[in-house]
mmCIF file of C-alpha atoms in Angstrom:
data_model
loop_
_atom_site.group_PDB
_atom_site.id
_atom_site.type_symbol
_atom_site.label_atom_id
_atom_site.label_comp_id
_atom_site.label_asym_id
_atom_site.label_seq_id
_atom_site.Cartn_x
_atom_site.Cartn_y
_atom_site.Cartn_z
ATOM 1 C CA UNK S 9 -0.477 16.316 12.861
ATOM 2 C CA UNK S 10 2.602 18.265 12.821
ATOM 3 C CA UNK S 11 2.889 21.740 14.218
ATOM 4 C CA UNK S 12 6.072 22.680 12.362
ATOM 5 C CA UNK S 13 5.150 25.163 9.539
ATOM 6 C CA UNK S 14 8.535 27.058 8.581
ATOM 7 C CA UNK S 15 11.947 25.369 7.997
ATOM 8 C CA UNK S 16 15.452 26.716 7.517
ATOM 9 C CA UNK S 17 18.153 24.984 5.786
ATOM 10 C CA UNK S 18 21.644 25.530 6.083
ATOM 11 C CA UNK S 19 23.929 24.352 3.231
ATOM 12 C CA UNK S 20 22.549 23.338 -0.140
ATOM 13 C CA UNK S 21 24.987 20.845 -1.127
ATOM 14 C CA UNK S 22 24.718 16.834 -1.789
ATOM 15 C CA UNK S 23 21.833 16.180 0.881
ATOM 16 C CA UNK S 24 20.491 19.810 1.299
ATOM 17 C CA UNK S 25 19.327 20.432 -1.947
ATOM 18 C CA UNK S 26 17.263 16.901 -2.100
ATOM 19 C CA UNK S 27 15.923 17.890 1.274
ATOM 20 C CA UNK S 28 14.839 21.560 -0.047
ATOM 21 C CA UNK S 29 12.937 19.620 -3.070
ATOM 22 C CA UNK S 30 11.413 17.201 -0.637
ATOM 23 C CA UNK S 31 10.048 19.826 1.678
ATOM 24 C CA UNK S 32 8.944 22.047 -1.418
ATOM 25 C CA UNK S 33 6.896 19.060 -2.733
ATOM 26 C CA UNK S 34 5.148 19.277 0.403
ATOM 27 C CA UNK S 35 4.174 22.848 -0.034
ATOM 28 C CA UNK S 36 6.141 23.631 3.160
ATOM 29 C CA UNK S 37 7.684 27.227 3.561
ATOM 30 C CA UNK S 38 11.373 26.667 3.468
ATOM 31 C CA UNK S 39 14.184 29.503 3.914
ATOM 32 C CA UNK S 40 17.681 28.672 2.644
ATOM 33 C CA UNK S 41 20.623 30.196 4.536
ATOM 34 C CA UNK S 42 23.357 30.799 2.106
ATOM 35 C CA UNK S 43 26.735 32.748 2.206
ATOM 36 C CA UNK S 44 26.142 33.947 -1.392
ATOM 37 C CA UNK S 45 23.134 35.752 -2.967
ATOM 38 C CA UNK S 46 24.406 34.369 -6.591
ATOM 39 C CA UNK S 47 21.200 32.901 -7.877
ATOM 40 C CA UNK S 48 22.921 30.833 -10.458
ATOM 41 C CA UNK S 49 24.770 28.748 -7.748
ATOM 42 C CA UNK S 50 21.343 28.061 -5.806
ATOM 43 C CA UNK S 51 18.673 25.504 -6.482
ATOM 44 C CA UNK S 52 15.467 26.711 -7.561
ATOM 45 C CA UNK S 53 12.566 27.161 -4.963
ATOM 46 C CA UNK S 54 12.243 28.311 -1.492
ATOM 47 C CA UNK S 55 13.268 31.566 -0.026
ATOM 48 C CA UNK S 56 16.827 32.413 0.237
ATOM 49 C CA UNK S 57 18.622 34.482 2.921
ATOM 50 C CA UNK S 58 22.258 35.594 3.026
ATOM 51 C CA UNK S 59 23.941 35.076 6.356
ATOM 52 C CA UNK S 60 27.300 35.455 7.866
ATOM 53 C CA UNK S 61 27.843 32.335 9.954
ATOM 54 C CA UNK S 62 30.260 34.515 12.437
ATOM 55 C CA UNK S 63 27.216 36.783 13.397
ATOM 56 C CA UNK S 64 24.714 35.099 15.631
ATOM 57 C CA UNK S 65 22.575 38.214 15.930
ATOM 58 C CA UNK S 66 22.127 38.620 12.190
ATOM 59 C CA UNK S 67 21.054 34.878 11.624
ATOM 60 C CA UNK S 68 18.673 35.169 14.700
ATOM 61 C CA UNK S 69 16.910 38.102 13.012
ATOM 62 C CA UNK S 70 16.562 36.393 9.939
ATOM 63 C CA UNK S 71 14.972 33.232 11.542
ATOM 64 C CA UNK S 72 12.869 35.375 13.712
ATOM 65 C CA UNK S 73 11.712 37.276 10.683
ATOM 66 C CA UNK S 74 10.435 34.203 8.953
ATOM 67 C CA UNK S 75 9.145 32.695 11.937
ATOM 68 C CA UNK S 76 11.168 29.526 11.689
ATOM 69 C CA UNK S 77 10.240 26.348 13.534
ATOM 70 C CA UNK S 78 12.771 23.859 12.597
ATOM 71 C CA UNK S 79 16.430 24.359 11.255
ATOM 72 C CA UNK S 80 18.025 21.869 9.311
ATOM 73 C CA UNK S 81 21.761 21.830 9.338
ATOM 74 C CA UNK S 82 23.599 20.146 6.349
ATOM 75 C CA UNK S 83 26.922 21.763 6.753
ATOM 76 C CA UNK S 84 29.725 20.128 5.601
ATOM 77 C CA UNK S 85 32.841 19.026 8.051
ATOM 78 C CA UNK S 86 34.705 22.399 7.978
ATOM 79 C CA UNK S 87 31.422 24.129 9.500
ATOM 80 C CA UNK S 88 30.802 21.596 12.031
ATOM 81 C CA UNK S 89 32.672 23.409 15.002
ATOM 82 C CA UNK S 90 31.996 27.215 15.506
ATOM 83 C CA UNK S 91 29.691 27.861 12.595
ATOM 84 C CA UNK S 92 27.454 25.073 13.464
ATOM 85 C CA UNK S 93 27.412 26.261 16.965
ATOM 86 C CA UNK S 94 26.592 29.836 15.990
ATOM 87 C CA UNK S 95 23.461 28.365 13.891
ATOM 88 C CA UNK S 96 22.472 26.771 17.177
ATOM 89 C CA UNK S 97 22.827 29.858 19.424
ATOM 90 C CA UNK S 98 20.781 31.888 16.765
ATOM 91 C CA UNK S 99 18.265 29.245 16.826
ATOM 92 C CA UNK S 100 17.828 29.310 20.416
ATOM 93 C CA UNK S 101 17.615 33.505 20.200
ATOM 94 C CA UNK S 102 14.909 33.081 17.592
ATOM 95 C CA UNK S 103 12.785 30.544 19.542
ATOM 96 C CA UNK S 104 13.072 27.562 17.069
ATOM 97 C CA UNK S 105 11.307 24.682 17.962
ATOM 98 C CA UNK S 106 13.398 21.831 16.785
ATOM 99 C CA UNK S 107 17.267 21.536 15.352
ATOM 100 C CA UNK S 108 18.121 18.577 12.943
ATOM 101 C CA UNK S 109 22.103 18.647 13.116
ATOM 102 C CA UNK S 110 24.437 17.572 10.292
ATOM 103 C CA UNK S 111 24.549 14.234 11.083
ATOM 104 C CA UNK S 112 23.237 12.111 8.026
ATOM 105 C CA UNK S 113 26.034 9.177 8.529
ATOM 106 C CA UNK S 114 26.795 6.454 10.850
ATOM 107 C CA UNK S 115 25.579 6.549 14.443
ATOM 108 C CA UNK S 116 27.815 8.993 16.441
ATOM 109 C CA UNK S 117 25.784 8.893 19.682
ATOM 110 C CA UNK S 118 28.064 7.678 22.574
ATOM 111 C CA UNK S 119 31.217 8.635 20.882
ATOM 112 C CA UNK S 120 33.656 10.479 23.315
ATOM 113 C CA UNK S 121 36.854 11.028 21.014
ATOM 114 C CA UNK S 122 37.826 10.966 17.473
ATOM 115 C CA UNK S 123 36.148 12.356 14.307
ATOM 116 C CA UNK S 124 32.580 11.162 15.234
ATOM 117 C CA UNK S 125 32.833 12.574 18.897
ATOM 118 C CA UNK S 126 32.671 16.285 17.240
ATOM 119 C CA UNK S 127 28.982 15.185 16.171
ATOM 120 C CA UNK S 128 28.114 13.636 19.303
ATOM 121 C CA UNK S 129 29.362 16.582 21.367
ATOM 122 C CA UNK S 130 27.162 19.082 19.127
ATOM 123 C CA UNK S 131 24.004 17.233 20.241
ATOM 124 C CA UNK S 132 25.168 17.628 24.141
ATOM 125 C CA UNK S 133 25.581 21.343 23.256
ATOM 126 C CA UNK S 134 22.092 21.522 21.874
ATOM 127 C CA UNK S 135 20.904 19.762 25.001
ATOM 128 C CA UNK S 136 22.912 22.226 27.011
ATOM 129 C CA UNK S 137 20.861 25.202 25.638
ATOM 130 C CA UNK S 138 17.704 23.763 25.616
ATOM 131 C CA UNK S 139 16.785 23.191 21.776
ATOM 132 C CA UNK S 140 15.305 19.596 21.194
ATOM 133 C CA UNK S 141 17.142 17.792 18.417
ATOM 134 C CA UNK S 142 16.091 15.123 15.852
ATOM 135 C CA UNK S 143 19.358 13.068 14.833
ATOM 136 C CA UNK S 144 19.351 11.143 11.322
ATOM 137 C CA UNK S 145 21.536 8.172 11.123
ATOM 138 C CA UNK S 146 21.343 6.625 7.658
ATOM 139 C CA UNK S 147 24.600 4.797 7.279
ATOM 140 C CA UNK S 148 26.409 5.208 3.962
ATOM 141 C CA UNK S 149 24.659 7.187 1.044
ATOM 142 C CA UNK S 150 23.615 4.435 -1.340
ATOM 143 C CA UNK S 151 24.629 6.829 -4.278
ATOM 144 C CA UNK S 152 28.383 6.840 -3.199
ATOM 145 C CA UNK S 153 28.940 3.142 -2.943
ATOM 146 C CA UNK S 154 31.269 2.671 -5.632
ATOM 147 C CA UNK S 155 33.386 5.627 -4.169
ATOM 148 C CA UNK S 156 33.320 3.514 -0.980
ATOM 149 C CA UNK S 157 35.225 0.445 -2.573
ATOM 150 C CA UNK S 158 37.390 2.404 -5.049
ATOM 151 C CA UNK S 159 35.470 0.793 -8.146
ATOM 152 C CA UNK S 160 36.605 3.345 -10.628
ATOM 153 C CA UNK S 161 40.246 2.706 -10.028
ATOM 154 C CA UNK S 162 39.992 -1.035 -11.171
ATOM 155 C CA UNK S 163 36.534 -1.882 -11.693
ATOM 156 C CA UNK S 164 36.692 -4.199 -8.545
ATOM 157 C CA UNK S 165 35.668 -3.725 -5.059
ATOM 158 C CA UNK S 166 38.669 -2.945 -3.010
ATOM 159 C CA UNK S 167 38.796 -3.964 0.444
ATOM 160 C CA UNK S 168 41.151 -2.825 3.301
ATOM 161 C CA UNK S 169 39.969 -5.466 5.964
ATOM 162 C CA UNK S 170 37.634 -8.598 5.525
ATOM 163 C CA UNK S 171 34.996 -6.560 4.406
ATOM 164 C CA UNK S 172 32.237 -9.043 5.850
ATOM 165 C CA UNK S 173 30.457 -6.724 8.683
ATOM 166 C CA UNK S 174 26.919 -5.511 7.617
ATOM 167 C CA UNK S 175 26.907 -1.734 6.612
ATOM 168 C CA UNK S 176 23.574 0.186 6.511
ATOM 169 C CA UNK S 177 23.154 1.938 3.042
ATOM 170 C CA UNK S 178 20.060 4.352 2.392
ATOM 171 C CA UNK S 179 19.517 6.352 -0.777
ATOM 172 C CA UNK S 180 19.762 10.397 -0.460
ATOM 173 C CA UNK S 181 16.283 10.968 -1.839
ATOM 174 C CA UNK S 182 14.784 8.439 0.789
ATOM 175 C CA UNK S 183 16.950 10.449 3.578
ATOM 176 C CA UNK S 184 15.444 13.707 2.260
ATOM 177 C CA UNK S 185 11.718 12.160 1.703
ATOM 178 C CA UNK S 186 11.743 10.766 5.150
ATOM 179 C CA UNK S 187 12.836 14.013 6.865
ATOM 180 C CA UNK S 188 10.253 16.028 4.907
ATOM 181 C CA UNK S 189 7.687 13.569 5.727
ATOM 182 C CA UNK S 190 8.152 13.226 9.617
ATOM 183 C CA UNK S 191 8.543 16.725 10.019
ATOM 184 C CA UNK S 192 5.098 17.740 7.989
ATOM 185 C CA UNK S 193 3.092 15.064 9.473
ATOM 186 C CA UNK S 194 4.126 13.947 13.031
ATOM 187 C CA UNK S 195 3.680 15.573 16.357
ATOM 188 C CA UNK S 196 6.641 17.157 17.959
ATOM 189 C CA UNK S 197 6.364 14.474 20.734
ATOM 190 C CA UNK S 198 7.641 11.920 18.307
ATOM 191 C CA UNK S 199 10.529 13.782 16.813
ATOM 192 C CA UNK S 200 11.868 15.950 19.796
ATOM 193 C CA UNK S 201 15.126 14.529 21.306
ATOM 194 C CA UNK S 202 14.882 11.351 19.138
ATOM 195 C CA UNK S 203 17.436 9.458 16.929
ATOM 196 C CA UNK S 204 16.046 8.016 13.411
ATOM 197 C CA UNK S 205 17.980 5.037 12.735
ATOM 198 C CA UNK S 206 17.510 4.364 8.602
ATOM 199 C CA UNK S 207 18.158 1.854 6.534
ATOM 200 C CA UNK S 208 17.380 1.275 3.025
ATOM 201 C CA UNK S 209 19.680 -1.734 2.265
ATOM 202 C CA UNK S 210 22.037 -3.840 4.395
ATOM 203 C CA UNK S 211 25.071 -5.379 3.050
ATOM 204 C CA UNK S 212 28.715 -6.116 3.438
ATOM 205 C CA UNK S 213 31.384 -4.982 1.300
ATOM 206 C CA UNK S 214 31.652 -8.450 -0.330
ATOM 207 C CA UNK S 215 28.186 -8.569 -0.748
ATOM 208 C CA UNK S 216 28.703 -5.412 -3.036
ATOM 209 C CA UNK S 217 31.099 -7.470 -5.151
ATOM 210 C CA UNK S 218 28.411 -10.144 -5.525
ATOM 211 C CA UNK S 219 25.766 -7.766 -6.302
ATOM 212 C CA UNK S 220 27.609 -6.177 -9.259
ATOM 213 C CA UNK S 221 29.303 -9.296 -10.388
ATOM 214 C CA UNK S 222 32.832 -8.140 -10.021
ATOM 215 C CA UNK S 223 36.146 -9.396 -8.013
ATOM 216 C CA UNK S 224 37.340 -8.287 -4.670
ATOM 217 C CA UNK S 225 40.871 -6.931 -4.392
ATOM 218 C CA UNK S 226 42.163 -6.765 -0.964
ATOM 219 C CA UNK S 227 44.267 -3.791 -0.392
ATOM 220 C CA UNK S 228 46.419 -1.924 2.536
ATOM 221 C CA UNK S 229 44.509 1.396 1.476
ATOM 222 C CA UNK S 230 42.144 3.028 -0.921
ATOM 223 C CA UNK S 231 43.862 4.932 -3.738
ATOM 224 C CA UNK S 232 42.620 8.474 -4.800
ATOM 225 C CA UNK S 233 42.115 11.885 -3.528
ATOM 226 C CA UNK S 234 39.705 10.746 -0.793
ATOM 227 C CA UNK S 235 41.610 7.761 -0.246
ATOM 228 C CA UNK S 236 42.560 8.111 3.361
ATOM 229 C CA UNK S 237 39.176 9.229 4.307
ATOM 230 C CA UNK S 238 37.780 5.963 2.687
ATOM 231 C CA UNK S 239 40.380 3.783 4.364
ATOM 232 C CA UNK S 240 39.295 5.243 7.556
ATOM 233 C CA UNK S 241 35.530 4.505 7.005
ATOM 234 C CA UNK S 242 36.356 0.847 5.833
ATOM 235 C CA UNK S 243 38.384 0.056 8.895
ATOM 236 C CA UNK S 244 35.364 1.881 10.978
ATOM 237 C CA UNK S 245 32.814 -0.223 9.437
ATOM 238 C CA UNK S 246 34.860 -3.471 9.735
ATOM 239 C CA UNK S 247 34.064 -2.922 13.754
ATOM 240 C CA UNK S 248 30.530 -3.132 12.888
ATOM 241 C CA UNK S 249 29.879 0.698 13.224
ATOM 242 C CA UNK S 250 28.414 1.231 9.891
ATOM 243 C CA UNK S 251 25.131 -0.365 10.954
ATOM 244 C CA UNK S 252 22.537 2.492 11.946
ATOM 245 C CA UNK S 253 22.014 -0.075 14.847
ATOM 246 C CA UNK S 254 25.431 0.595 16.157
ATOM 247 C CA UNK S 255 26.090 1.260 19.981
ATOM 248 C CA UNK S 256 29.910 2.429 20.313
ATOM 249 C CA UNK S 257 29.583 2.368 24.002
ATOM 250 C CA UNK S 258 28.592 -1.588 24.104
ATOM 251 C CA UNK S 259 30.467 -2.163 20.711
ATOM 252 C CA UNK S 260 27.335 -4.089 19.474
ATOM 253 C CA UNK S 261 23.734 -3.206 18.136
ATOM 254 C CA UNK S 262 21.944 -1.539 20.333
ATOM 255 C CA UNK S 263 18.179 -1.914 21.659
ATOM 256 C CA UNK S 264 16.979 0.319 18.946
ATOM 257 C CA UNK S 265 17.995 -1.907 15.939
ATOM 258 C CA UNK S 266 19.056 -0.442 12.214
ATOM 259 C CA UNK S 267 16.234 0.602 10.185
ATOM 260 C CA UNK S 268 14.115 1.074 13.419
ATOM 261 C CA UNK S 269 13.338 4.819 12.526
ATOM 262 C CA UNK S 270 11.935 3.649 8.996
ATOM 263 C CA UNK S 271 8.616 2.624 10.741
ATOM 264 C CA UNK S 272 7.619 6.750 10.687
ATOM 265 C CA UNK S 273 7.308 6.564 6.990
ATOM 266 C CA UNK S 274 4.785 3.773 7.071
ATOM 267 C CA UNK S 275 4.177 2.107 3.567
ATOM 268 C CA UNK S 276 7.216 3.662 1.944
ATOM 269 C CA UNK S 277 9.164 1.366 -0.385
ATOM 270 C CA UNK S 278 12.996 2.042 0.404
ATOM 271 C CA UNK S 279 15.412 1.835 -2.059
ATOM 272 C CA UNK S 280 18.064 -0.842 -2.325
ATOM 273 C CA UNK S 281 21.403 -0.534 -3.608
ATOM 274 C CA UNK S 282 20.431 -2.277 -7.128
ATOM 275 C CA UNK S 283 17.507 0.012 -7.320
ATOM 276 C CA UNK S 284 19.812 3.303 -7.266
ATOM 277 C CA UNK S 285 23.188 2.274 -8.650
ATOM 278 C CA UNK S 286 23.957 0.240 -12.016
ATOM 279 C CA UNK S 287 27.172 -0.598 -13.704
#
């Protein structure tokens, strides 16, 4: 049985809100860290605490007052540097038992340079200051699959490379439910300094076209405001790095294969792409 009783969530966006809902559904005590006290911008439920992410002492004070055991960071890319580091420092000062860093994507363990190294380096920092971590690698959010292939631009699956490498997809609700389940049911020794490699579905970009009975369009880049990022991700996935079992050190599937973390949610029926997204 878990000994974690009180949770703090930093960030109430795409993944933070579902995690909040999942924890509340399990009657957990949750404190949401927010920069604004405007209630009309916040989801219902939980206790809210306004924090300044540049003020470590004030964050630590709030965590101590609420006797927070676990901090879950879902902050965006722009906050992965100093702000998330300040959150870690405050967690250390407050005696937090477990830190869930803002991963929620493809595996980052082992990267030494580039965009994904920032997340890997942060986990190293957690180890340096002595806070156990639980890292969630879930591949790509199932709900965003059409954005990954630029479907809205021409109703086709637009592919930059061959598009044949397998990619792990996991539904946001499954990720949130999984995290709430393991944090409230499993003992710390099963979670501390562990990596949960989740997978709800495993398909290639070419497979996505077949699933939704549409055509493949081979392009040099993806159009749209997020085109450069999506183009980067498609090229990354072509190397195999879209699988949650990927090991960037060996450039192959590692000993802990994709979906190996699913076992901690025994009996759960993981959603496939066709269960979540409809044309």
